[in-house]
N, CA, C and O atoms as a Maestro MAE file, in Angstrom:
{
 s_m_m2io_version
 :::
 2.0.0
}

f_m_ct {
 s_m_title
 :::
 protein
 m_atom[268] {
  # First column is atom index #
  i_m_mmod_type
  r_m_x_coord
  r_m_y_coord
  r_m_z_coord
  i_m_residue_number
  s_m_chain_name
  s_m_pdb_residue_name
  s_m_pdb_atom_name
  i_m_atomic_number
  :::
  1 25 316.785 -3.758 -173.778 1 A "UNK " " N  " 7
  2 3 316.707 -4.678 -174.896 1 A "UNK " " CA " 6
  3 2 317.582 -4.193 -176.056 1 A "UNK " " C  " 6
  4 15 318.325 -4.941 -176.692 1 A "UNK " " O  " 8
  5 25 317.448 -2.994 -176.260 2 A "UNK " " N  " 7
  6 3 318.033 -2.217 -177.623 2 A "UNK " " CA " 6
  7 2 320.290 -2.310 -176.950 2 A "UNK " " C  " 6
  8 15 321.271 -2.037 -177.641 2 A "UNK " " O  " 8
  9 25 320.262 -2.691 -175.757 3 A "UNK " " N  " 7
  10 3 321.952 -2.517 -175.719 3 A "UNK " " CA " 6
  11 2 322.134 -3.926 -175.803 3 A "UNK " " C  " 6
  12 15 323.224 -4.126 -176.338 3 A "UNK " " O  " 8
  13 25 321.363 -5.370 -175.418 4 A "UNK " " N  " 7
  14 3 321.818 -6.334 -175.643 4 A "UNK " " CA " 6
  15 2 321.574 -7.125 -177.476 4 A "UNK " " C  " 6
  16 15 321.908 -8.281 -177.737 4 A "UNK " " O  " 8
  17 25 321.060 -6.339 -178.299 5 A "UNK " " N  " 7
  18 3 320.613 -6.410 -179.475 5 A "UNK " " CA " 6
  19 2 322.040 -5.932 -179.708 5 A "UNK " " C  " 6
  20 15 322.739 -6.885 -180.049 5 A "UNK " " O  " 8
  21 25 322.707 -4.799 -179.644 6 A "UNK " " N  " 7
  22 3 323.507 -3.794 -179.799 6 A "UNK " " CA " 6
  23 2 324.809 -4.848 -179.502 6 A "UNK " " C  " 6
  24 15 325.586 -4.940 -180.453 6 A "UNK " " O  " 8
  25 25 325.041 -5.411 -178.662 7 A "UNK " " N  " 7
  26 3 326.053 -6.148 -178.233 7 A "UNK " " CA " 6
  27 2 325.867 -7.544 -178.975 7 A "UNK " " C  " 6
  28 15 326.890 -8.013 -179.472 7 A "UNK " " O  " 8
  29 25 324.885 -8.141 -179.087 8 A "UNK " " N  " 7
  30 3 324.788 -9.574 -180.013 8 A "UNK " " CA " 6
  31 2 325.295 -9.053 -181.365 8 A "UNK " " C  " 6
  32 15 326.275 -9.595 -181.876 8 A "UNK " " O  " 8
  33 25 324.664 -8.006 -181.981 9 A "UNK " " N  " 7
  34 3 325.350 -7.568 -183.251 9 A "UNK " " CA " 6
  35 2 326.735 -7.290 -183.440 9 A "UNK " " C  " 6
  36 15 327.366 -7.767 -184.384 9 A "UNK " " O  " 8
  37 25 327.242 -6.527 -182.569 10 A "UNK " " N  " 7
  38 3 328.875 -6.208 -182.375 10 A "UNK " " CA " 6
  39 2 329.646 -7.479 -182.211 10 A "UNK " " C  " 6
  40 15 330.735 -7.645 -182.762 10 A "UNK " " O  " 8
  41 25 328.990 -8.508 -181.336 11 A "UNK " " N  " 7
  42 3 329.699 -9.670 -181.414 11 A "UNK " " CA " 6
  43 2 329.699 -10.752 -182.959 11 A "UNK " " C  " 6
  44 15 330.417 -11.680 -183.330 11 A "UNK " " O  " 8
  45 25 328.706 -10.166 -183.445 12 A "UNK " " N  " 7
  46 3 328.530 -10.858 -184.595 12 A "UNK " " CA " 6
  47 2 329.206 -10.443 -185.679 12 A "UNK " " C  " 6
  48 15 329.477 -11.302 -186.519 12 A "UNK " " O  " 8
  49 25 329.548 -9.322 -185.867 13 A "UNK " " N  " 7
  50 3 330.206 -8.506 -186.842 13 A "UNK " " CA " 6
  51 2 331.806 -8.757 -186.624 13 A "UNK " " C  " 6
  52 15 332.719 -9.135 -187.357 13 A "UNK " " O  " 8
  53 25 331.696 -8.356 -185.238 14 A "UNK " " N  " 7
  54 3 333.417 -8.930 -184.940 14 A "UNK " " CA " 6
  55 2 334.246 -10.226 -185.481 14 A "UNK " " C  " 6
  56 15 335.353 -10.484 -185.953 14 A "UNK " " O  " 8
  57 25 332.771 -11.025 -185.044 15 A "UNK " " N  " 7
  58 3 333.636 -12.270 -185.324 15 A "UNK " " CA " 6
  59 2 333.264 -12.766 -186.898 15 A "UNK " " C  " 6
  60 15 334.071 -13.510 -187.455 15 A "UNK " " O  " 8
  61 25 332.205 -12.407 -187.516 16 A "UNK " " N  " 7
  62 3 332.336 -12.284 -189.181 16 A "UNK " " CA " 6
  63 2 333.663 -11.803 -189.497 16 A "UNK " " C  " 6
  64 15 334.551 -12.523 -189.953 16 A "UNK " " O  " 8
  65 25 333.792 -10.424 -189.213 17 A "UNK " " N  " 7
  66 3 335.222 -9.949 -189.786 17 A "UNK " " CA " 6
  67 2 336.551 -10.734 -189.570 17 A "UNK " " C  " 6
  68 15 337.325 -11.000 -190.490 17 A "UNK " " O  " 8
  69 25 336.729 -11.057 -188.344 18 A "UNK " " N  " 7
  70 3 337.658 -12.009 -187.785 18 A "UNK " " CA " 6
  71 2 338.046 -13.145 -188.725 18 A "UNK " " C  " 6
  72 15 339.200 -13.495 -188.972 18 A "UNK " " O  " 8
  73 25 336.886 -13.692 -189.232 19 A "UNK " " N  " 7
  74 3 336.537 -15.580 -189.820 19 A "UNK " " CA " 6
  75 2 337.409 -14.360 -191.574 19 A "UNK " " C  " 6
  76 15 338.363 -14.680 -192.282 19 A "UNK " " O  " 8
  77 25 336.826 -13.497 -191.629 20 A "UNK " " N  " 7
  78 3 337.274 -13.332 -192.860 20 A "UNK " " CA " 6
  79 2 338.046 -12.833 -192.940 20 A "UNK " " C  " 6
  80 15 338.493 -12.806 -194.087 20 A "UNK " " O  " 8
  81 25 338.857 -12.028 -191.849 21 A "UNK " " N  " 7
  82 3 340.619 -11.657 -192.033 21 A "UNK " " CA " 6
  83 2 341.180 -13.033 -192.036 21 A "UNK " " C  " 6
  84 15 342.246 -13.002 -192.650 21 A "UNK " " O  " 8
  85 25 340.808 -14.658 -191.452 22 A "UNK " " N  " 7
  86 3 341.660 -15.511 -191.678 22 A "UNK " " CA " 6
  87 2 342.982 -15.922 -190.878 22 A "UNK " " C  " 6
  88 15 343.097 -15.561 -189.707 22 A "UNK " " O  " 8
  89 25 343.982 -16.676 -191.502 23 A "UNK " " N  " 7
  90 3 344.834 -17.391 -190.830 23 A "UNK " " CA " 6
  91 2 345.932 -15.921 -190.943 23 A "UNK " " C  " 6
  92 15 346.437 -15.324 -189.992 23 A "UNK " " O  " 8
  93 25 346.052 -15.666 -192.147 24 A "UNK " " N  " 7
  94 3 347.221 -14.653 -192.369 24 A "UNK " " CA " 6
  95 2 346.718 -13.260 -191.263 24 A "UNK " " C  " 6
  96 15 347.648 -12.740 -190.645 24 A "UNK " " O  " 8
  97 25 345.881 -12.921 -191.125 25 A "UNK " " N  " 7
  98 3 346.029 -11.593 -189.970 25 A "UNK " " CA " 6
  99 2 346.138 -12.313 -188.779 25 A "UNK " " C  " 6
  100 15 346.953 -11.866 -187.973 25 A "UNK " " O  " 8
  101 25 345.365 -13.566 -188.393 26 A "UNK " " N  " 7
  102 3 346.378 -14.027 -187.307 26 A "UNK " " CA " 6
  103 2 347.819 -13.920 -187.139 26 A "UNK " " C  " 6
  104 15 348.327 -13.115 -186.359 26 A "UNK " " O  " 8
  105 25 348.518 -14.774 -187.910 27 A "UNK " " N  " 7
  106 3 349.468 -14.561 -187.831 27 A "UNK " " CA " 6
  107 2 350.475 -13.535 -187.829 27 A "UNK " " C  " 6
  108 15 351.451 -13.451 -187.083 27 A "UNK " " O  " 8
  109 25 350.100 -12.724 -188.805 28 A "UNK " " N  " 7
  110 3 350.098 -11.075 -188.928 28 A "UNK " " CA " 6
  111 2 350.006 -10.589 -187.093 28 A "UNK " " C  " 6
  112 15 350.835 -9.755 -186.728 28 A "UNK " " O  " 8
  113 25 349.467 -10.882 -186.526 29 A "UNK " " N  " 7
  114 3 348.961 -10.007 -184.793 29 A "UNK " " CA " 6
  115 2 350.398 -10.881 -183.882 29 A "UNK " " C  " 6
  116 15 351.418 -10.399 -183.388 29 A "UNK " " O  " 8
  117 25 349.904 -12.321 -183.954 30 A "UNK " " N  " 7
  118 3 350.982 -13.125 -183.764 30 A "UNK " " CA " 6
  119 2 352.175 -12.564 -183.881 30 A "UNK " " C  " 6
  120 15 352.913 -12.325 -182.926 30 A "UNK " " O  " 8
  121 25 352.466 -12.285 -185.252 31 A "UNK " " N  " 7
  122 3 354.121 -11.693 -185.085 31 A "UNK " " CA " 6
  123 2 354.648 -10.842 -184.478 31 A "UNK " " C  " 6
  124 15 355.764 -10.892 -183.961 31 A "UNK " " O  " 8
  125 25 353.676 -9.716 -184.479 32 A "UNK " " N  " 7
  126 3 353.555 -8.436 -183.382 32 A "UNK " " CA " 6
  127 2 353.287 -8.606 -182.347 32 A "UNK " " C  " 6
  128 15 353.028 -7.525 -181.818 32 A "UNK " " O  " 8
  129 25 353.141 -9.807 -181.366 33 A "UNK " " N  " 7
  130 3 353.124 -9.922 -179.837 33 A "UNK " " CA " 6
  131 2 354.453 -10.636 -179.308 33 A "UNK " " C  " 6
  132 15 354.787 -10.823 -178.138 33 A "UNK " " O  " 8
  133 25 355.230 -11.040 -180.677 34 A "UNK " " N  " 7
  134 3 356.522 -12.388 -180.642 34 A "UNK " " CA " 6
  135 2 357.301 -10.734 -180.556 34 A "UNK " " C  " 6
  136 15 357.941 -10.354 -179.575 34 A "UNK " " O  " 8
  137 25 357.153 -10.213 -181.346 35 A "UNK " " N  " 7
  138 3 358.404 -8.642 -181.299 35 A "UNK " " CA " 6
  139 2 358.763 -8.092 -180.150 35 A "UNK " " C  " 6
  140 15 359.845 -7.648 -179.766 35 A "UNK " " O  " 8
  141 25 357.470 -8.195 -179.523 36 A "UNK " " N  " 7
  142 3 357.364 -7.351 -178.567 36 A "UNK " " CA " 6
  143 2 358.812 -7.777 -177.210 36 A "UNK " " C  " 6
  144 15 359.091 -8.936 -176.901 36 A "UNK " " O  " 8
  145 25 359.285 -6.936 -176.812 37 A "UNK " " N  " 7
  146 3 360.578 -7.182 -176.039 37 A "UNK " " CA " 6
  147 2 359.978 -7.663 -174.482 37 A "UNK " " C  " 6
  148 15 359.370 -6.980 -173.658 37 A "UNK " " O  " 8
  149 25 360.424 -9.201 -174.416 38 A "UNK " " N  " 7
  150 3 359.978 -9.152 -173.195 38 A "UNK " " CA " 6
  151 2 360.785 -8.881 -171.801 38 A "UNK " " C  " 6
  152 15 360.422 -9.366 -170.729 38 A "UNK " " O  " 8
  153 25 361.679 -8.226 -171.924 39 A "UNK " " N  " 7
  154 3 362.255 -7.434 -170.952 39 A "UNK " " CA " 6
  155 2 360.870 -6.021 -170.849 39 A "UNK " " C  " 6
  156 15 360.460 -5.652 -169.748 39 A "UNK " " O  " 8
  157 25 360.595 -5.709 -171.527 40 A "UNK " " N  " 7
  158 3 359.871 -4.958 -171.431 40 A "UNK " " CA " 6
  159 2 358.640 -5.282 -170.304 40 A "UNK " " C  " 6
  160 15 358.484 -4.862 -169.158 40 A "UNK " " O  " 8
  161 25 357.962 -6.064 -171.002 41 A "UNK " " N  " 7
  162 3 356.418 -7.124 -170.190 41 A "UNK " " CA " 6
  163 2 357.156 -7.347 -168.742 41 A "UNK " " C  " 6
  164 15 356.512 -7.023 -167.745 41 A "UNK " " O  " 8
  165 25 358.684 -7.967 -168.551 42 A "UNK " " N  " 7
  166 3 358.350 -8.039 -166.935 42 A "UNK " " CA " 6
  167 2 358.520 -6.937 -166.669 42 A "UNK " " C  " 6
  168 15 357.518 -6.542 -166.073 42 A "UNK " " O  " 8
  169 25 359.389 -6.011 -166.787 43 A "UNK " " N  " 7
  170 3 359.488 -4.793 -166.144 43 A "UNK " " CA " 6
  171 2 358.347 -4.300 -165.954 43 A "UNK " " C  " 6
  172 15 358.293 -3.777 -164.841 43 A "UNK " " O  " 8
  173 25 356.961 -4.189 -166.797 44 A "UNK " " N  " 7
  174 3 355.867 -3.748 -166.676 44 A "UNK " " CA " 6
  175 2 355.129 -4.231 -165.402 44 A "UNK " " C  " 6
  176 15 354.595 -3.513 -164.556 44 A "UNK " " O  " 8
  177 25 355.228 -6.142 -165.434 45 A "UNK " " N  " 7
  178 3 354.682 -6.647 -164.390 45 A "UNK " " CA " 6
  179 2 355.877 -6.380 -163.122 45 A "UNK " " C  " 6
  180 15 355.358 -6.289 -162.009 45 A "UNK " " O  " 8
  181 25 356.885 -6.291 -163.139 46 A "UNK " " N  " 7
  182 3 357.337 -5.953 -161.545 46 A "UNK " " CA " 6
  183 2 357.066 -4.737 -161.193 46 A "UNK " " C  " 6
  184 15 357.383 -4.542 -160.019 46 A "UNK " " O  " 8
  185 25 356.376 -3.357 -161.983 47 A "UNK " " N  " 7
  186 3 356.186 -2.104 -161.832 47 A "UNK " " CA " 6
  187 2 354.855 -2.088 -160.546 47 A "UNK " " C  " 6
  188 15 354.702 -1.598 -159.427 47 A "UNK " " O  " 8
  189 25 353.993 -3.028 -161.604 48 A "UNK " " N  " 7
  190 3 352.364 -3.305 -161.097 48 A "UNK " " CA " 6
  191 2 352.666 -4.035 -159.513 48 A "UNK " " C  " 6
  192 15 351.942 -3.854 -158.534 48 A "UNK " " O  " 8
  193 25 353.862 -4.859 -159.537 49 A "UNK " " N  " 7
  194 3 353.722 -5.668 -158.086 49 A "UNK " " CA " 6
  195 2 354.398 -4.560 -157.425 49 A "UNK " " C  " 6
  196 15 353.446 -4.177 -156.745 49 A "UNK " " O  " 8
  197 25 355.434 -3.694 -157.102 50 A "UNK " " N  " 7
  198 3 355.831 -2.805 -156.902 50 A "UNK " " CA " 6
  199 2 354.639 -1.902 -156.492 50 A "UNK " " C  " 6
  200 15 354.480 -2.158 -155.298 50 A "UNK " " O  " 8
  201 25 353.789 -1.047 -156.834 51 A "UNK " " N  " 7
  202 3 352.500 -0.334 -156.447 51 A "UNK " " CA " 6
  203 2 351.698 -1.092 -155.745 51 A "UNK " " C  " 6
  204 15 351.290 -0.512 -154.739 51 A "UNK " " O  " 8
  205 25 351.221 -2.411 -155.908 52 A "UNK " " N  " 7
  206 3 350.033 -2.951 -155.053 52 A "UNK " " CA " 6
  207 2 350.853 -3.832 -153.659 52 A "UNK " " C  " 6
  208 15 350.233 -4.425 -152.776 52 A "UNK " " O  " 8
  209 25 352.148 -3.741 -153.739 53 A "UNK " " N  " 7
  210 3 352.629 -4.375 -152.437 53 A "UNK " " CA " 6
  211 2 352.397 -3.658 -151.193 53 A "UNK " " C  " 6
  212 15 352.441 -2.431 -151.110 53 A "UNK " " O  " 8
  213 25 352.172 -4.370 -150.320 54 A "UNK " " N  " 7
  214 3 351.511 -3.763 -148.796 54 A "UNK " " CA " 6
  215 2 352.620 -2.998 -148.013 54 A "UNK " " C  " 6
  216 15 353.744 -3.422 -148.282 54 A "UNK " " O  " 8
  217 25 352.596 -2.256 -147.358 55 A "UNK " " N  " 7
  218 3 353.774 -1.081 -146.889 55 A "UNK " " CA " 6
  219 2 354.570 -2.535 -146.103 55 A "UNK " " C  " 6
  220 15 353.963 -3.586 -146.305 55 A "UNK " " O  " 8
  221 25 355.743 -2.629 -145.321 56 A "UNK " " N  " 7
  222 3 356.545 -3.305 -144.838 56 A "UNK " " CA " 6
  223 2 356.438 -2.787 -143.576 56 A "UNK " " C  " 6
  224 15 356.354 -1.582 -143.335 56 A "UNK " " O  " 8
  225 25 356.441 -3.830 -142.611 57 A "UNK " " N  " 7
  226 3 356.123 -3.607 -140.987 57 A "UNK " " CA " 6
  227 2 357.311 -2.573 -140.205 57 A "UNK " " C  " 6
  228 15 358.530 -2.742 -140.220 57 A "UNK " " O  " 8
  229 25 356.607 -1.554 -139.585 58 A "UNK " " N  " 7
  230 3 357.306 -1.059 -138.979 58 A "UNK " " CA " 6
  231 2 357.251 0.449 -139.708 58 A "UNK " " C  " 6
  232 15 357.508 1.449 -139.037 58 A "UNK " " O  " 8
  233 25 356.904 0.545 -141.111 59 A "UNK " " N  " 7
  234 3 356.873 1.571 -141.972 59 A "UNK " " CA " 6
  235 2 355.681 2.696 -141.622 59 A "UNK " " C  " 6
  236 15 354.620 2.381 -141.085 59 A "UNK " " O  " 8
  237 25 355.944 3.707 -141.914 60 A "UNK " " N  " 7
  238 3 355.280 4.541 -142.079 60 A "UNK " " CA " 6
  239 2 354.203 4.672 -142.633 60 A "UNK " " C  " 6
  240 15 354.281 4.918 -143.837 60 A "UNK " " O  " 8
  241 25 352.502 4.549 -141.899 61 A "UNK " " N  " 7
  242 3 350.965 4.724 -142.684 61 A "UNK " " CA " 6
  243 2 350.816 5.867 -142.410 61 A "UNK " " C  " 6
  244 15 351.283 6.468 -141.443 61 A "UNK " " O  " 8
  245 25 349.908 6.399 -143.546 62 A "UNK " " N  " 7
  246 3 349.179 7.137 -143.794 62 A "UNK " " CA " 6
  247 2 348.151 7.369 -143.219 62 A "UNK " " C  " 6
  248 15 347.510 6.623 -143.960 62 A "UNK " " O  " 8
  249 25 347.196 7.849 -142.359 63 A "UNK " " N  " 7
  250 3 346.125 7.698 -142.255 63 A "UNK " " CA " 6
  251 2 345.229 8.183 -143.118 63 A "UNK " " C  " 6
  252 15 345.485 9.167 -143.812 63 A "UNK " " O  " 8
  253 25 344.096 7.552 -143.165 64 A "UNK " " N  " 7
  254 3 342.835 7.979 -144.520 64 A "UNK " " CA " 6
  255 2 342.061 9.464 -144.425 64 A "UNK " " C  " 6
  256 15 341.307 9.994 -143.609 64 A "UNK " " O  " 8
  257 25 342.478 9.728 -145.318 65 A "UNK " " N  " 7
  258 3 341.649 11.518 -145.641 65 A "UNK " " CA " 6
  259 2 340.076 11.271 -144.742 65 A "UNK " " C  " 6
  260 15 339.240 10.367 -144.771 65 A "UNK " " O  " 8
  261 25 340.162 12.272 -144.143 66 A "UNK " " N  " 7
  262 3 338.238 12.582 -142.989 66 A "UNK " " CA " 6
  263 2 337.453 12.607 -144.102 66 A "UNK " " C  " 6
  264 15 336.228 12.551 -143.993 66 A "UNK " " O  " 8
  265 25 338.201 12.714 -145.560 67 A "UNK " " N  " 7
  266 3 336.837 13.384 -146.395 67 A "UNK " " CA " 6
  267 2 336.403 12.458 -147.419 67 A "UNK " " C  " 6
  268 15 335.441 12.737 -148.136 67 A "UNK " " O  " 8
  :::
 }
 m_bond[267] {
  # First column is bond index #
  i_m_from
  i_m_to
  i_m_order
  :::
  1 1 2 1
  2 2 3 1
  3 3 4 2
  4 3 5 1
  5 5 6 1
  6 6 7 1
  7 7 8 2
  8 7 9 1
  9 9 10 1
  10 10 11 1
  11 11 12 2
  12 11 13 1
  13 13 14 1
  14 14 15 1
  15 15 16 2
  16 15 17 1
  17 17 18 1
  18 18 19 1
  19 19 20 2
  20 19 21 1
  21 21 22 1
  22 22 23 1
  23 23 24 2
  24 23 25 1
  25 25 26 1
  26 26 27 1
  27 27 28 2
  28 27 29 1
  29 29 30 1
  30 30 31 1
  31 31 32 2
  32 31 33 1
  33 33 34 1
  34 34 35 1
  35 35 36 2
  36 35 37 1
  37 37 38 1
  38 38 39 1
  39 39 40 2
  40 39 41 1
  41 41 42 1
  42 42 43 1
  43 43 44 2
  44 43 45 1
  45 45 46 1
  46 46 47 1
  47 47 48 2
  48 47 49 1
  49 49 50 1
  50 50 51 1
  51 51 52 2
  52 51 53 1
  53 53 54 1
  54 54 55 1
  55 55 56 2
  56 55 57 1
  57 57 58 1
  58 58 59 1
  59 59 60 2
  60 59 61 1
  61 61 62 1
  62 62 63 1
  63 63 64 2
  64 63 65 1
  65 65 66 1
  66 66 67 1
  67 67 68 2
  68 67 69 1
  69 69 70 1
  70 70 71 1
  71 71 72 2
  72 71 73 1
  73 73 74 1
  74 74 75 1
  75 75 76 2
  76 75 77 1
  77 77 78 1
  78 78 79 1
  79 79 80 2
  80 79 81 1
  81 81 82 1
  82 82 83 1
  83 83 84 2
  84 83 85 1
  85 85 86 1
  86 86 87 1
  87 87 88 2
  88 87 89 1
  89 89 90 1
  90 90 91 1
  91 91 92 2
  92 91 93 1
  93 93 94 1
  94 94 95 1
  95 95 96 2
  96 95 97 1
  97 97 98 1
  98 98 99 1
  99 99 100 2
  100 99 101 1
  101 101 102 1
  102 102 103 1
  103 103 104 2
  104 103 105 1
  105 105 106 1
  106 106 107 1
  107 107 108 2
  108 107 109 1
  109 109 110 1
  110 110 111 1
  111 111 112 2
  112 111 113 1
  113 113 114 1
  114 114 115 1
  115 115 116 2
  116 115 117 1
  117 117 118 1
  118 118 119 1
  119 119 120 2
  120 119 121 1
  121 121 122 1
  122 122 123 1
  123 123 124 2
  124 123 125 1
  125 125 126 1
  126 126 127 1
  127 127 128 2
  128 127 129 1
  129 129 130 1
  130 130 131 1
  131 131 132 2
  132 131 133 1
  133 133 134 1
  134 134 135 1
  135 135 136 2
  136 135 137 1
  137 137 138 1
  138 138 139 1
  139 139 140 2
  140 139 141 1
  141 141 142 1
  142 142 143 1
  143 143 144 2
  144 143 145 1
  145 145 146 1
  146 146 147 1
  147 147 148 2
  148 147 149 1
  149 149 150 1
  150 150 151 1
  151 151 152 2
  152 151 153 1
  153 153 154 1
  154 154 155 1
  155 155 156 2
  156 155 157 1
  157 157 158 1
  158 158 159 1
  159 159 160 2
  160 159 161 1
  161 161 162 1
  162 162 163 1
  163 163 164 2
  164 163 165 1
  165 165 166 1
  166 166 167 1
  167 167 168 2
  168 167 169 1
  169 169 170 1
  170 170 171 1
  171 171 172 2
  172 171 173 1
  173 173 174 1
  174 174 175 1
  175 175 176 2
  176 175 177 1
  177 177 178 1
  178 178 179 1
  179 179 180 2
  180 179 181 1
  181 181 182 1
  182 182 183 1
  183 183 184 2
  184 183 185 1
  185 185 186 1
  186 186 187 1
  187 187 188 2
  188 187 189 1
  189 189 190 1
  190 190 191 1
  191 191 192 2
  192 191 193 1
  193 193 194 1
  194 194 195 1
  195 195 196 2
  196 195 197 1
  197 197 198 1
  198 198 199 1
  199 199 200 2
  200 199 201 1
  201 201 202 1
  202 202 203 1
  203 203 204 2
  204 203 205 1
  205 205 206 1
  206 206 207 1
  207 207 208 2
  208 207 209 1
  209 209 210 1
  210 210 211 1
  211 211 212 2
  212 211 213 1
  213 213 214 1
  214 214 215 1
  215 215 216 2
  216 215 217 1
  217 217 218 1
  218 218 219 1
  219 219 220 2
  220 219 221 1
  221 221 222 1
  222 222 223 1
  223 223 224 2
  224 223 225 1
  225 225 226 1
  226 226 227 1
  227 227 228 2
  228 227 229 1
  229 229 230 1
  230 230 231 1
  231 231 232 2
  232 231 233 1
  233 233 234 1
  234 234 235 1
  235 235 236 2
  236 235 237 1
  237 237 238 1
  238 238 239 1
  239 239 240 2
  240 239 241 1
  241 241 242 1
  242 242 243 1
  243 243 244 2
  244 243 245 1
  245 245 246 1
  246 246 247 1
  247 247 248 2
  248 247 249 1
  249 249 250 1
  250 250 251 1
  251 251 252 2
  252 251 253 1
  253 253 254 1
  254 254 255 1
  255 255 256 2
  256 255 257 1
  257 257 258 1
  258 258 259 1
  259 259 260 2
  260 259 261 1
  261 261 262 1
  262 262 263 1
  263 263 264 2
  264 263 265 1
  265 265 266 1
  266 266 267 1
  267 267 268 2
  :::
 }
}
């Protein structure tokens, strides 16, 4: 009971503060996600597809550690 009390409050405070930073710190965050280089962001996302792609047939597995 005392962590979902804990979490209704945090959500409440958050979004008080939020309503009262307003339009200008929006925009303010806004400008700082427009900066951001998006050569950067894909390179990030072709990194992530790069690691979770499945080995290519014929390639070399690993077999899984006994332990």
């Amino acid at each position: 009971m005392r962590f979902r009390l804990g979490l209704v409050l945090g959500f409440g405070l958050g979004y008080y503060l939020g309503a009262r930073a307003g339009r200008e710190r929006y925009e303010q965050l806004r400008g700082l996600v427009a900066r951001t280089p998006l050569a950067k962001v894909q390179a990030a996302v072709e990194l992530g597809r790069e690691r979770l792609r499945a080995p290519e047939p014929g390639g070399a597995v690993v077999p899984p550690s006994p332990n």
